Coordinates of C-alpha atoms in Angstrom, one line a residue:
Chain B
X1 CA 20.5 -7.7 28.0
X2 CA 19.5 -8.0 24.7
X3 CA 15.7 -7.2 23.6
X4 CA 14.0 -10.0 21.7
X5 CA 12.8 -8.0 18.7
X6 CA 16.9 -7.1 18.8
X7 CA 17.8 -10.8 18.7
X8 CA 14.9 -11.6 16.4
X9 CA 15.9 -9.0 14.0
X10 CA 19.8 -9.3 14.2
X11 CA 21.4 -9.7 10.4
X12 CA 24.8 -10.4 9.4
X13 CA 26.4 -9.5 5.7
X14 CA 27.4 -12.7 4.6
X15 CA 28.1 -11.2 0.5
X16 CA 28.2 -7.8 -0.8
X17 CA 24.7 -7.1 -0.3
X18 CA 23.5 -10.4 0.8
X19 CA 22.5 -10.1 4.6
X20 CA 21.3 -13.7 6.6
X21 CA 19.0 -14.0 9.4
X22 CA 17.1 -16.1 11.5
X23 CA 13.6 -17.2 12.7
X24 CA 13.5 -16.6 16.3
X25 CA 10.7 -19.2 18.1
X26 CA 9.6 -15.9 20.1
X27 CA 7.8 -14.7 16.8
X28 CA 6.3 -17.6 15.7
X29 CA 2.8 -17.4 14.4
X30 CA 0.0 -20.2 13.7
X31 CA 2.3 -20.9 10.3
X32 CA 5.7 -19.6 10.0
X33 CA 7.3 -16.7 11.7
X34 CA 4.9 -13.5 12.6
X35 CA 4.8 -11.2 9.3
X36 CA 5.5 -8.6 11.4
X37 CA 9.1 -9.6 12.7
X38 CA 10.0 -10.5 8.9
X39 CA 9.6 -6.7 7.5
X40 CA 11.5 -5.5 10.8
X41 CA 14.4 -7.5 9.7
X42 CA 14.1 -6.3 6.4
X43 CA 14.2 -2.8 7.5
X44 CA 17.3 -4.0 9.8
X45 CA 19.0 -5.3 6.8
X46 CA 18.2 -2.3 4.4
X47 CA 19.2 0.2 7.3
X48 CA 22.6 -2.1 7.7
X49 CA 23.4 -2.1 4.0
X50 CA 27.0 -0.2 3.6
X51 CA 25.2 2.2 0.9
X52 CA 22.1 3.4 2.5
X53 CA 21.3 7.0 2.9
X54 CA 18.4 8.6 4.7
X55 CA 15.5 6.6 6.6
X56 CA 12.4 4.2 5.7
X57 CA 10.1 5.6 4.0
X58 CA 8.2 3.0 2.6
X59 CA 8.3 -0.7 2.2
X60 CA 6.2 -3.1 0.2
X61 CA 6.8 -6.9 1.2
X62 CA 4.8 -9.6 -0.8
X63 CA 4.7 -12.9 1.5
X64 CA 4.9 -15.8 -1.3
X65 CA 5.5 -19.1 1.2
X66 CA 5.8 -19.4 4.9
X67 CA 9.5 -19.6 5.9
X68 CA 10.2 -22.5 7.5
X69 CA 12.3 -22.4 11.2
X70 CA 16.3 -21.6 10.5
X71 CA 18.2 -19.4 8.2
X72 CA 16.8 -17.3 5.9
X73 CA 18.5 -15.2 3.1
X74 CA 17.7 -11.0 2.2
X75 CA 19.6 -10.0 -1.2
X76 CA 19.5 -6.1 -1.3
X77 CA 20.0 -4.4 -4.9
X78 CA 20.0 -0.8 -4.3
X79 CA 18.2 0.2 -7.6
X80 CA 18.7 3.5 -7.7
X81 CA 19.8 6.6 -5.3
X82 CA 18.3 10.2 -6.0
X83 CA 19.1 13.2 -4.4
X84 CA 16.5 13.0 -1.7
X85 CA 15.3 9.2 -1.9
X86 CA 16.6 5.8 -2.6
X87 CA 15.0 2.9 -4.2
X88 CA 15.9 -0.9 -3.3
X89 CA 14.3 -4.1 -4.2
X90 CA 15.0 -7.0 -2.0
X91 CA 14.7 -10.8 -2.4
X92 CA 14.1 -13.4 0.2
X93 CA 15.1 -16.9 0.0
X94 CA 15.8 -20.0 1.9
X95 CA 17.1 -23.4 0.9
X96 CA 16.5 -23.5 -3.1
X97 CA 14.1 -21.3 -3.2
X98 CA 12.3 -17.9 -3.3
X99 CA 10.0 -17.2 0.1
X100 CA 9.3 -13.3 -0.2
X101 CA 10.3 -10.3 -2.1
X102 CA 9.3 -6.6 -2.0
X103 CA 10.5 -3.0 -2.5
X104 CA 11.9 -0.1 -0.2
X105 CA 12.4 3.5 -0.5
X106 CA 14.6 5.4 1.9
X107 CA 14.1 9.1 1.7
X108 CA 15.5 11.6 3.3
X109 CA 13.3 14.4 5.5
X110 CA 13.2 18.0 4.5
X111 CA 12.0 21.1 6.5
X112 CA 8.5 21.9 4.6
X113 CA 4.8 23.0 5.5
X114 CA 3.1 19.7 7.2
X115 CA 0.0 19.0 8.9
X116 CA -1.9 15.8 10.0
X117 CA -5.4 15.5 8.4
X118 CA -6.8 12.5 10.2
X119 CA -7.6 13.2 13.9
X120 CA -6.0 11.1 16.8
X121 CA -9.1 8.5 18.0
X122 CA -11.0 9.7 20.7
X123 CA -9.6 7.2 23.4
X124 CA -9.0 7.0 27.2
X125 CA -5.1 7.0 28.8
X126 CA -3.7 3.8 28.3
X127 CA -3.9 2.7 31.9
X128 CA -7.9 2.9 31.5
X129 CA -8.0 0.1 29.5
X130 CA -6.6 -3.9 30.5
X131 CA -3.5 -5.5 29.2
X132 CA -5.7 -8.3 27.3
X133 CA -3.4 -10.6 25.4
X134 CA -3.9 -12.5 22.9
X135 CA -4.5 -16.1 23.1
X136 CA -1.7 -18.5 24.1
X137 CA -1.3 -20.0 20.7
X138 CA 0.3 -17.0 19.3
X139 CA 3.3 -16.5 19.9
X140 CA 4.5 -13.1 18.4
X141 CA 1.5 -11.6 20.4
X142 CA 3.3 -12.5 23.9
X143 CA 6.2 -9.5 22.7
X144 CA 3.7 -6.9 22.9
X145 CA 1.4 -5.1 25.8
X146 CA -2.2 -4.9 23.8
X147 CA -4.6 -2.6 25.8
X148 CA -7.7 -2.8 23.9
X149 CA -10.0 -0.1 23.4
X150 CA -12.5 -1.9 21.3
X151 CA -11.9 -5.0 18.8
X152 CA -9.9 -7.2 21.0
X153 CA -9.1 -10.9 19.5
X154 CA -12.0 -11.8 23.0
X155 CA -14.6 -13.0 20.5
X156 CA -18.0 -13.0 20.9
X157 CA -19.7 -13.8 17.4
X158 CA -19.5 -11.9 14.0
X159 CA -18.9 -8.1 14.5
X160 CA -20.6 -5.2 11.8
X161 CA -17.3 -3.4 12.2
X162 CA -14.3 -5.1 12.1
X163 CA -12.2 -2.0 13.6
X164 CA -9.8 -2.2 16.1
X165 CA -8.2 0.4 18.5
X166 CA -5.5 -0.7 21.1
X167 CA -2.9 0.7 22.7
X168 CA 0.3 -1.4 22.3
X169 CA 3.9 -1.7 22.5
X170 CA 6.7 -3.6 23.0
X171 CA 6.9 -6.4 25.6
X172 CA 9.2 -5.4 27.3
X173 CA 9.0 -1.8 26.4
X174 CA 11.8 -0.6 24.2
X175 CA 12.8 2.3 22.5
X176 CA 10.8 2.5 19.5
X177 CA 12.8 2.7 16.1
X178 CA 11.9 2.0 12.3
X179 CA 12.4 -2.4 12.4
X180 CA 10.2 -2.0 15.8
X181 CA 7.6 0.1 14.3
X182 CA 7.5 -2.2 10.5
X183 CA 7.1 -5.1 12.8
X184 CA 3.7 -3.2 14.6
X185 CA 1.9 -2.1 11.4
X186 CA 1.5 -5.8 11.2
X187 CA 0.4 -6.7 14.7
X188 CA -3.5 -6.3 13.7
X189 CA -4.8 -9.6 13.4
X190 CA -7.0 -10.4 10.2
X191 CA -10.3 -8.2 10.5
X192 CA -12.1 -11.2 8.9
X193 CA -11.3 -12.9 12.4
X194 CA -13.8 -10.1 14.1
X195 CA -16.0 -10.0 11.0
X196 CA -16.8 -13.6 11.0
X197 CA -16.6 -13.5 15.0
X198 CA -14.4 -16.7 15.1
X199 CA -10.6 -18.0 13.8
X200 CA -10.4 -18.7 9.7
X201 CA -7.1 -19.5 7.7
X202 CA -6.0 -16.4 7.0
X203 CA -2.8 -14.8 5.7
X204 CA -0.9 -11.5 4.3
X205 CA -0.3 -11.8 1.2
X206 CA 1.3 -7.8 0.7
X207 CA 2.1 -5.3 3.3
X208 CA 2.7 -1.9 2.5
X209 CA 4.0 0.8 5.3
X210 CA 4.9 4.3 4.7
X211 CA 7.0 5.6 7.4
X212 CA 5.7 8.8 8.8
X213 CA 8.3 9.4 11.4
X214 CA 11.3 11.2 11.1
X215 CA 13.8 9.9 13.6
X216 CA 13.4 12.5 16.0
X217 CA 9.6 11.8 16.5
X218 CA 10.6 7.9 16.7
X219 CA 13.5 9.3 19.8
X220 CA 10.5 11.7 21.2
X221 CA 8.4 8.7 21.7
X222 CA 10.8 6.5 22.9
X223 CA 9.1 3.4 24.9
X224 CA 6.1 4.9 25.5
X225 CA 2.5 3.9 24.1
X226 CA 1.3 3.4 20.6
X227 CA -2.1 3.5 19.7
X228 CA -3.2 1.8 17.0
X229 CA -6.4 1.8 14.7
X230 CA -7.4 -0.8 12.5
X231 CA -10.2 -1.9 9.7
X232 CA -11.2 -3.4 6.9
X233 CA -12.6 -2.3 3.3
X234 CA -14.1 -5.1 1.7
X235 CA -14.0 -8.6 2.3
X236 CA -14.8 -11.2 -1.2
X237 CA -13.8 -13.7 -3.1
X238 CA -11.1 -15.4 -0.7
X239 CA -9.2 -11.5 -0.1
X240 CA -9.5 -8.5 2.1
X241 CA -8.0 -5.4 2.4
X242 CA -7.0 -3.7 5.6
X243 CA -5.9 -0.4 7.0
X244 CA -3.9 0.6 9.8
X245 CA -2.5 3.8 11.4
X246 CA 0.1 3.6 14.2
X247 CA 0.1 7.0 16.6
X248 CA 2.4 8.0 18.9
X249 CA 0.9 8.8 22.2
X250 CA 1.7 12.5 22.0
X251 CA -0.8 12.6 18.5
X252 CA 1.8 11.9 15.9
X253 CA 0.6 9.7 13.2
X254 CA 4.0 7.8 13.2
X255 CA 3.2 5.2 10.3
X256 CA 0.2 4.1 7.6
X257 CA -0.2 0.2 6.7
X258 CA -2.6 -1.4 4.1
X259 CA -2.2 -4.9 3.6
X260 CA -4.3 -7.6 1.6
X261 CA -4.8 -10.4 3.2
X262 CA -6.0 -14.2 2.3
X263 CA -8.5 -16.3 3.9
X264 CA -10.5 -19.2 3.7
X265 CA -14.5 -19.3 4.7
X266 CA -16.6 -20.9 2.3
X267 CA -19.9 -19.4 1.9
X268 CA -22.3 -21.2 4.5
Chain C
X1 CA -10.9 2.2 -33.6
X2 CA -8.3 1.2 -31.2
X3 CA -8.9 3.3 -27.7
X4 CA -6.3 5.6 -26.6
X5 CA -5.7 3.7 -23.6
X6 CA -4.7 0.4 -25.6
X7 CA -2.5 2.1 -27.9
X8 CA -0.5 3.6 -24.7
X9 CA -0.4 0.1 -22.8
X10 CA 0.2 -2.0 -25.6
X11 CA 3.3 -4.3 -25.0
X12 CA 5.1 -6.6 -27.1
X13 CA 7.2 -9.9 -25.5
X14 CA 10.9 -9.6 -27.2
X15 CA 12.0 -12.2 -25.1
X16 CA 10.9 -14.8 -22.5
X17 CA 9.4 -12.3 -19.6
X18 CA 10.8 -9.4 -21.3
X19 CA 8.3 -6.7 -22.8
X20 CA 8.7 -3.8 -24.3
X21 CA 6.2 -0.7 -24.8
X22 CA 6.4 3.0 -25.5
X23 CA 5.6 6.3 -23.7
X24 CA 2.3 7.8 -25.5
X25 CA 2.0 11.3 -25.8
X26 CA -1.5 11.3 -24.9
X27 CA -0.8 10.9 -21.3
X28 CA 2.0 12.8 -20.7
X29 CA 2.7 14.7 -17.0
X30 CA 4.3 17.4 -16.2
X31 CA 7.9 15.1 -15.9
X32 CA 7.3 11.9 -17.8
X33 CA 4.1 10.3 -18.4
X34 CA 1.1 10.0 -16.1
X35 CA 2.0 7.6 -13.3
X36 CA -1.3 5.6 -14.1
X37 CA -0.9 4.5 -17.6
X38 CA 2.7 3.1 -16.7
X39 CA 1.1 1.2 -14.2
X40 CA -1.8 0.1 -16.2
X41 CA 1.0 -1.2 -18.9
X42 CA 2.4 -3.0 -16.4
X43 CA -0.9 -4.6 -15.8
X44 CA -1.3 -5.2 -19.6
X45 CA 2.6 -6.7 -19.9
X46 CA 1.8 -9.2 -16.5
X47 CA -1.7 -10.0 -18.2
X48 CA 0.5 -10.8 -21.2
X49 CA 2.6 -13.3 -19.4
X50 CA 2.2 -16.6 -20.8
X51 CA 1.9 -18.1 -17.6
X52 CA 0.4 -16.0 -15.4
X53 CA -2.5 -17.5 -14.0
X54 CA -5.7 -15.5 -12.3
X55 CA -6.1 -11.9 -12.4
X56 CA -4.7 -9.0 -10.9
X57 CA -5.0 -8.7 -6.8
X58 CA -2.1 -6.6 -6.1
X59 CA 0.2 -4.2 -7.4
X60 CA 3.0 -2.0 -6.6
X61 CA 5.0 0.0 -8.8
X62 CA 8.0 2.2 -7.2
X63 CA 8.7 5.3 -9.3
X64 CA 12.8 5.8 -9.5
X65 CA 13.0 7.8 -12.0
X66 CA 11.4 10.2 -14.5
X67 CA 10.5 7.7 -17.6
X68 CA 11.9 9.4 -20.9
X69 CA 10.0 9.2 -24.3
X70 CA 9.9 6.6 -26.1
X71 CA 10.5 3.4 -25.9
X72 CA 10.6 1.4 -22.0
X73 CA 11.1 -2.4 -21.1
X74 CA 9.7 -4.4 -18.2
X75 CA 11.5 -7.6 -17.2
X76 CA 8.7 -9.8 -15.4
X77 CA 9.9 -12.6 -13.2
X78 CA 6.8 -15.1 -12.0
X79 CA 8.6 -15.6 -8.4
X80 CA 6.0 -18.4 -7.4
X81 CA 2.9 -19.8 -8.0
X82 CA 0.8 -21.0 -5.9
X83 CA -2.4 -23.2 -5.6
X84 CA -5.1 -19.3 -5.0
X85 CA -2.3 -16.8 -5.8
X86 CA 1.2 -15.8 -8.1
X87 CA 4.0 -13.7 -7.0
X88 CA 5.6 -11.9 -9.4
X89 CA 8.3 -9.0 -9.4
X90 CA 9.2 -6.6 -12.1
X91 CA 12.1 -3.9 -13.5
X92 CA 11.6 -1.2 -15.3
X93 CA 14.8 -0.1 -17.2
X94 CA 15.0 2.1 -20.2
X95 CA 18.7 2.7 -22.2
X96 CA 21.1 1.5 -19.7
X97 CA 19.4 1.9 -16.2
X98 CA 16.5 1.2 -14.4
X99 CA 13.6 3.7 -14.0
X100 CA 11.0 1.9 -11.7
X101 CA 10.5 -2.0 -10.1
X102 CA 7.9 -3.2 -8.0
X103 CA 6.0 -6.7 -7.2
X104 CA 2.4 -8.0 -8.0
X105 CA 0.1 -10.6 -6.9
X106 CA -2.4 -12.3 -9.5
X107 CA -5.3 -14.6 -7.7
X108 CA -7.9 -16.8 -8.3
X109 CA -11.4 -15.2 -7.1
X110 CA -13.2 -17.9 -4.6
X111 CA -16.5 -18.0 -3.5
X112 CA -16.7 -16.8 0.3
X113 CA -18.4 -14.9 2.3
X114 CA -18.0 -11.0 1.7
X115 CA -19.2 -7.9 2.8
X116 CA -18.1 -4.4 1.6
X117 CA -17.7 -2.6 5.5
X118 CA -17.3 0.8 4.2
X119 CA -19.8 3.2 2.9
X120 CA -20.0 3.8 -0.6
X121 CA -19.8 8.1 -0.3
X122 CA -23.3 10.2 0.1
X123 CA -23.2 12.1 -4.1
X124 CA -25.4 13.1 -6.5
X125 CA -25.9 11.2 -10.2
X126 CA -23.2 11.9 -12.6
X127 CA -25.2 14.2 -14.5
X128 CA -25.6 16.7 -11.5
X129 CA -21.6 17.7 -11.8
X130 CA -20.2 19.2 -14.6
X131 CA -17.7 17.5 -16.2
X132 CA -14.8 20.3 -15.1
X133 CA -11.5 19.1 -16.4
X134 CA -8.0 19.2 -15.3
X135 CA -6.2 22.7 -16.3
X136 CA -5.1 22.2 -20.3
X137 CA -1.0 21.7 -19.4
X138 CA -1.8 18.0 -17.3
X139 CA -2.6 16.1 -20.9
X140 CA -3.3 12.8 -19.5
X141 CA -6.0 14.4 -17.9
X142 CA -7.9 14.9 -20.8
X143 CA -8.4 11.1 -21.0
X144 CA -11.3 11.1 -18.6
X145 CA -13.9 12.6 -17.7
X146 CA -14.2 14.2 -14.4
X147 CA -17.4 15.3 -12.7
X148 CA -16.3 16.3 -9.1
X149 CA -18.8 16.5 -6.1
X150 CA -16.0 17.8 -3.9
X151 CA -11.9 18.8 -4.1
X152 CA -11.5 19.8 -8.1
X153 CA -8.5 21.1 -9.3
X154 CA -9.9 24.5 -9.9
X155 CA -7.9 25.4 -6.7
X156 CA -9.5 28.2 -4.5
X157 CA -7.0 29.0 -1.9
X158 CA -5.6 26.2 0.7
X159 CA -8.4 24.0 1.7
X160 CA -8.7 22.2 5.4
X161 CA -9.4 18.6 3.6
X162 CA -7.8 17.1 1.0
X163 CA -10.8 14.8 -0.1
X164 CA -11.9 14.7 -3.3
X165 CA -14.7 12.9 -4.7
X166 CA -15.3 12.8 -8.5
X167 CA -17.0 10.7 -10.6
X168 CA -14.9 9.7 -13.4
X169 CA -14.6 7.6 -16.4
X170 CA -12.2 6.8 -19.6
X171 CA -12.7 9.2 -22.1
X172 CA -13.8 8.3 -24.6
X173 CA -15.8 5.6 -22.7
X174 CA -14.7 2.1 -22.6
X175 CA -15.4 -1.4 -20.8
X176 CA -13.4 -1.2 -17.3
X177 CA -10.7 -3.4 -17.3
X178 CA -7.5 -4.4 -15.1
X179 CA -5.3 -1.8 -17.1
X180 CA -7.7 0.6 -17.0
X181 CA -8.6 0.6 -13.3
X182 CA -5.1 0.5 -12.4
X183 CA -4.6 4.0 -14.7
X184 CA -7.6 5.4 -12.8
X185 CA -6.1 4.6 -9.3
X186 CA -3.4 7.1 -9.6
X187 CA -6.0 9.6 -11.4
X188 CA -6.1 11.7 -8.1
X189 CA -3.5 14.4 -8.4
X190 CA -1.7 15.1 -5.7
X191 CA -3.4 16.1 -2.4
X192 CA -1.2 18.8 -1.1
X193 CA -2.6 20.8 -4.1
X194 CA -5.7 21.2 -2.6
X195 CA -4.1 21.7 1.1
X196 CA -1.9 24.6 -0.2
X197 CA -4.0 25.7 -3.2
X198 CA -1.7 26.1 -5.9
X199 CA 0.5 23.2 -7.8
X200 CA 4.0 22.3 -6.2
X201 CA 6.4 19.9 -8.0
X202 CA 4.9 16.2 -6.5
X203 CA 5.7 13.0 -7.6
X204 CA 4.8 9.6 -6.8
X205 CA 7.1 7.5 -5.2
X206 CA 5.6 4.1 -4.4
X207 CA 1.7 3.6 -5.4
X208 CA 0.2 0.3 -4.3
X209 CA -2.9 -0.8 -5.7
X210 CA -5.8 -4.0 -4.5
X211 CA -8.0 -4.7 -7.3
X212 CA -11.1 -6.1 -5.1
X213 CA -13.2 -6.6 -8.2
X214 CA -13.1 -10.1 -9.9
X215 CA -14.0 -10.6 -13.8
X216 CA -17.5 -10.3 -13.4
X217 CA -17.8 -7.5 -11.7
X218 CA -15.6 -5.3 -14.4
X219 CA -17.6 -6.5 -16.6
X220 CA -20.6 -5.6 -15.0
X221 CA -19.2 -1.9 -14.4
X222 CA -19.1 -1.9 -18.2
X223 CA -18.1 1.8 -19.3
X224 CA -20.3 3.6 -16.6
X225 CA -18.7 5.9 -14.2
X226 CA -16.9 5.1 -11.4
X227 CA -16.6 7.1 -8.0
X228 CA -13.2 8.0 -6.7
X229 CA -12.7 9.5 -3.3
X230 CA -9.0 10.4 -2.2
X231 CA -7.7 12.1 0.7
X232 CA -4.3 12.0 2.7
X233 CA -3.2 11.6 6.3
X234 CA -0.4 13.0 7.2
X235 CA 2.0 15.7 5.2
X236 CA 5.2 16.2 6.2
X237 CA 9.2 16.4 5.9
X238 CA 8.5 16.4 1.9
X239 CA 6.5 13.6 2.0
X240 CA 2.3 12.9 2.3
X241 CA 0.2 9.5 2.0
X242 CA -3.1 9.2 0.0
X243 CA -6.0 6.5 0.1
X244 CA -8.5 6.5 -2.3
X245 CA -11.2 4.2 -2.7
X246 CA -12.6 3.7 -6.7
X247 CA -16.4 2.2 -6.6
X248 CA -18.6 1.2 -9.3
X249 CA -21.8 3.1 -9.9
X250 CA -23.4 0.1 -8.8
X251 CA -22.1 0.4 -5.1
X252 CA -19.0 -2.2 -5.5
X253 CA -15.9 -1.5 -4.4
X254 CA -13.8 -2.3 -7.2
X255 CA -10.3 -1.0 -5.9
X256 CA -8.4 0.6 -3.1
X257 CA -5.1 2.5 -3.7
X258 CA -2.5 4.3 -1.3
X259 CA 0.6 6.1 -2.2
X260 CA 3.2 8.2 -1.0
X261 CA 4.1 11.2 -2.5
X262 CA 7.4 14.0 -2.6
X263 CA 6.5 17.5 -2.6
X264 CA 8.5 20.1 -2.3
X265 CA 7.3 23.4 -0.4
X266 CA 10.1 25.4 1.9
X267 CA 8.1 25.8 5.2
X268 CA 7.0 29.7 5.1

């Protein structure tokens, strides 16, 4: 049986470079489809173009108008391959015109002195906290398991912090891999939602992800839990920032996501 | 007396969207020129547009290739406008082949409600930290001035933290600007300096910027010193993160900036 985020994320090469897909109604959001399931089917397009070498590494993806429910369009230029990374810039389009566009870099991962700085939140086992979903009206949220730890989408009035830890993955679980974990650096809801303690307009305008992971630390996690943490910089003047770092559950930071993010909530 | 800054970003439109400008050897690297002052012409040559509406919110600039001396171009395509924001994406080519791309948001500043969630950093006045350059061969360096509170380049052995905190400013002085605060967003050198305590060959691959700061607020910052704090997350596989935040003396967070980076250091 085929997973959703599979179907959801499935491209075909129509043209040298030129790679269709589809809206799947499993991922919609409050306006057009779930930001999240777009850059995974970017990644699945960039990881199925016939000239791509090495893995994601990073991936910008500027959201310019919703796309509407159907077809959509991803032309790939590959821009330029190095000996250990390669750059892309992609275009998305539907009907006559341009919905999205961003920027990739694939890079290959070398044997060299690491070490993660940031420290793993200090959280309970999964199972210590309930599978809260978020509310029916979303419908991207449905394809994942979201065990809060704090800053749940249950609001109760403005919030001083607008962090949020969860635990999540996959509904059902799958195998984590690079289009699963682009589609999860987007699955933190608008902080301004917790700041202002109620729903507002709001929507990405950028989303930047660097991918951490080498493929074997995506294959050690496998379809077990991610924990997630979540929080804003500065809210003003109709824009936010936020920041996001996806762990796996065995304290590898797998993936770092900043995104800025519209809304609408004139000054009372 | 034109600033040095202004002579390096200056641009010139040779053709509809198409600019051209010029290395400066002022703020040269160790390969190429200073990340920043590329990205802060590229700032300048989207300012430039003659219809680009609002001011800078976004930026990303992915670096292909080493840029050469001399003279550069940046194609600018406005991808859309709409009613609070403009997408636009960009190529960098110079001789036959491109050297860098990325995208960019311009947007209109609103009046909403805001808040500023994190802290601006616990430091001194300018005046109690010496103004401690960057080592004589990094010559971009010597455009600002650089009082750090913690994590200078005057490297002491590997460190446990890559954070550094500095107080900083264009030397000479000048009114903060777009360009300008772009250039100072990719002012922190590379962090795995600090962890390993002795230079390695790092480069910038993808730096994304969010200018929070509206009009006003520059203008307010006027040429007083900023305070930057930078630190990475996770280093590994060749490849590390930073975030830095850039505030205005006056407690406003003006931008925040995350890149990835190569290194190269054989594991021991």
């Amino acid at each position: 049986m085929t997973h959703v985020l599979d179907e959801a994320t499935a491209v075909e090469q129509v043209s040298p470079g030129l790679f269709r897909a589809h809206t799947h109604p499993a991922y919609n959001n409050m306006v057009g489809p779930f930001g999240g399931i777009t850059a995974a089917t970017v990644v699945a397009a960039l990881q199925h173009h016939p000239d791509a070498q090495g893995d994601p590494l990073s991936l910008t993806l500027n959201y310019a108008a919703p796309i509407s429910e159907g077809e959509w369009d991803i032309a790939i230029t590959v821009l330029r391959t190095n000996r250990t990374n390669q750059h892309f810039t992609f275009l998305i389009s539907q009907g006559e015109g341009p919905v999205a566009s961003g920027t990739a870099v694939f890079g290959t991962r070398r044997d060299t002195w690491g070490d993660t700085e940031i420290t793993f939140p200090t959280v309970g086992a999964p199972d210590e906290y309930a599978d809260q979903p978020f509310p029916d009206f979303i419908a991207w949220a449905r394809n994942y398991e979201t065990r809060f730890v704090e800053g749940s989408l249950a609001l109760e009035g403005p919030q001083e912090s607008s962090q949020s830890t969860v635990w999540l993955r996959d509904r059902p679980a799958r195998p984590l891999d690079y289009p699963a974990l682009a589609s999860i650096t987007d699955a933190f809801f608008p902080r301004v939602f917790l700041r202002r303690g109620t729903y507002l307009p709001a929507g990405t305008i950028s989303l930047t992800t660097y991918f951490h992971a080498s493929a074997d630390e995506l294959a050690a996690q496998g379809e077990d839990y991610l924990l997630g943490s979540a929080r804003g910089a500065r809210f003003g003047h109709g824009h936010f920032d936020q920041y996001a770092q996806v762990w796996g559950r065995n304290g590898t930071l797998l993936a770092t996501t900043h995104q800025i993010v519209y809304y609408k909530d004139p000054k009372a």
